[in-house]
Coordinates of C-alpha atoms in Angstrom, one line a residue:
X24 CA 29.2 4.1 11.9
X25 CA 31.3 1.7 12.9
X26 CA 34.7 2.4 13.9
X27 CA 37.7 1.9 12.0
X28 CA 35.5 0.2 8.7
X29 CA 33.2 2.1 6.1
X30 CA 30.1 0.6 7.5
X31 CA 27.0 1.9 8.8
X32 CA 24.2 0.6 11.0
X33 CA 20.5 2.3 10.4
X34 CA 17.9 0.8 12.6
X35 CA 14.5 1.7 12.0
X36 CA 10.7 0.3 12.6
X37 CA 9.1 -0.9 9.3
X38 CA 5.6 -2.0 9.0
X39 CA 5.8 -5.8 8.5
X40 CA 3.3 -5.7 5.9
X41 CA 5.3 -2.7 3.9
X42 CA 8.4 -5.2 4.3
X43 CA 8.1 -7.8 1.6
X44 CA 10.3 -7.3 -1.3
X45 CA 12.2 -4.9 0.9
X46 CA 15.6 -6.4 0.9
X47 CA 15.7 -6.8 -3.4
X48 CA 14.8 -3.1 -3.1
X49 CA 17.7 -2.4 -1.2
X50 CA 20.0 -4.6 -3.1
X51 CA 18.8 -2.9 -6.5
X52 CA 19.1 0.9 -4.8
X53 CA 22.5 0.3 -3.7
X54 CA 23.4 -2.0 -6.3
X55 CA 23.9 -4.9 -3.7
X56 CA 26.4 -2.4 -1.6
X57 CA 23.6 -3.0 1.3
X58 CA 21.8 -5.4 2.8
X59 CA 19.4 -5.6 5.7
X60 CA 18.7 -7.9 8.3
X61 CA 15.2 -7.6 9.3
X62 CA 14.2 -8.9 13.1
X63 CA 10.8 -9.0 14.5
X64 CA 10.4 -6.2 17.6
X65 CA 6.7 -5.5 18.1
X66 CA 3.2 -5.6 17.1
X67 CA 0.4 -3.0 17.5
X68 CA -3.3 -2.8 16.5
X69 CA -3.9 -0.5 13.6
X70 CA -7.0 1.6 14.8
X71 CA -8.7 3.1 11.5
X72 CA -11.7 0.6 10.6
X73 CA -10.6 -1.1 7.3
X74 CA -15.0 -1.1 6.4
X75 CA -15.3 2.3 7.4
X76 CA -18.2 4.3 5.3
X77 CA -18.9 8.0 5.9
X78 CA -22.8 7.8 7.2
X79 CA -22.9 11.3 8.7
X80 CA -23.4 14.6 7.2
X81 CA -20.2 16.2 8.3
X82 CA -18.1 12.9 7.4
X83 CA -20.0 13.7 3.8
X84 CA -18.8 17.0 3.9
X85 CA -15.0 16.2 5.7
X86 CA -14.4 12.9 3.3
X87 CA -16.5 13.5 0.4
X88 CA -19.4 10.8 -0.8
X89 CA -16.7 8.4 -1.7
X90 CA -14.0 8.7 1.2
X91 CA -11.4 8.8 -1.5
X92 CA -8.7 9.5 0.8
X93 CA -6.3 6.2 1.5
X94 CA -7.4 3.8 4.6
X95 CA -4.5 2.6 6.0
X96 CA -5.5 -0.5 7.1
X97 CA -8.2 -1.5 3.8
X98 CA -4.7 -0.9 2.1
X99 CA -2.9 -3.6 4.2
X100 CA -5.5 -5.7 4.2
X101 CA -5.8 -5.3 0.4
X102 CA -2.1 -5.9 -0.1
X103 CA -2.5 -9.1 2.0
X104 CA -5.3 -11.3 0.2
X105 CA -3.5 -10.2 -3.2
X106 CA -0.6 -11.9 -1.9
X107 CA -2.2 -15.0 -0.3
X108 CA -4.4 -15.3 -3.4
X109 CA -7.7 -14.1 -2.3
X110 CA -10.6 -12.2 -3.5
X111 CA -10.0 -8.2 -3.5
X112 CA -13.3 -6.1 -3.9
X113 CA -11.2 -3.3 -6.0
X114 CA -12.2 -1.6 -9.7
X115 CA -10.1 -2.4 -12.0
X116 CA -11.1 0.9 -14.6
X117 CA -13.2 3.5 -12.9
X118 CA -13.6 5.9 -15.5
X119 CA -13.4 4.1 -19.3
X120 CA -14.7 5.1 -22.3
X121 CA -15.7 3.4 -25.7
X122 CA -12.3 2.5 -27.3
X123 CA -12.0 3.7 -30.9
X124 CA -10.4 1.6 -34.0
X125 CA -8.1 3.5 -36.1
X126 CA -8.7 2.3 -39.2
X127 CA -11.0 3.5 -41.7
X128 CA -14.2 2.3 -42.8
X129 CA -14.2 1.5 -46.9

């Protein structure tokens, strides 16, 4: 807090890729109250395998058949062609069924 005013300084490290739309979010949170200044300050590999399958049995047996747990970086990379246009290998429905019409036969 700074001294003497009613204003506070937060610094924090935010993913670059989790920071677009960030500062509307804060502006609608706070209603407009706050407002950040985002500066670059590093970069770092993720290291999970966005492709990664399980092929052995205990990564069957630790993940499942489908690995259904969240991938870090498939989800970055996802978020990124959405944004810049591109193709996105992603089901849209998984699990649908027939839909029904509600009205009646005569």
């Amino acid at each position: 807090m700074k001294e003497g005013t009613d204003v506070f300084i937060i610094k924090a490290v935010l993913p670059v890729a989790e920071s677009f739309g960030f500062a509307d979010e804060i502006r609608k949170r706070t209603s407009g109250l706050a407002s950040p200044q985002l500066v670059f300050s590093h970069w770092e590999i993720i290291s999970s395998d966005p492709f990664w399958v399980p092929t052995t049995e205990e990564e069957y047996l630790h993940f499942g058949e489908k690995a259904d747990s969240e991938n870090q970086a498939r989800k970055y990379m996802n978020a990124v062609r959405k944004r810049k246009g591109l193709y996105v290998d992603e089901k849209i429905v998984e699990h649908a069924e027939k839909q029904r019409t509600l009205s009646r036969n005569k």
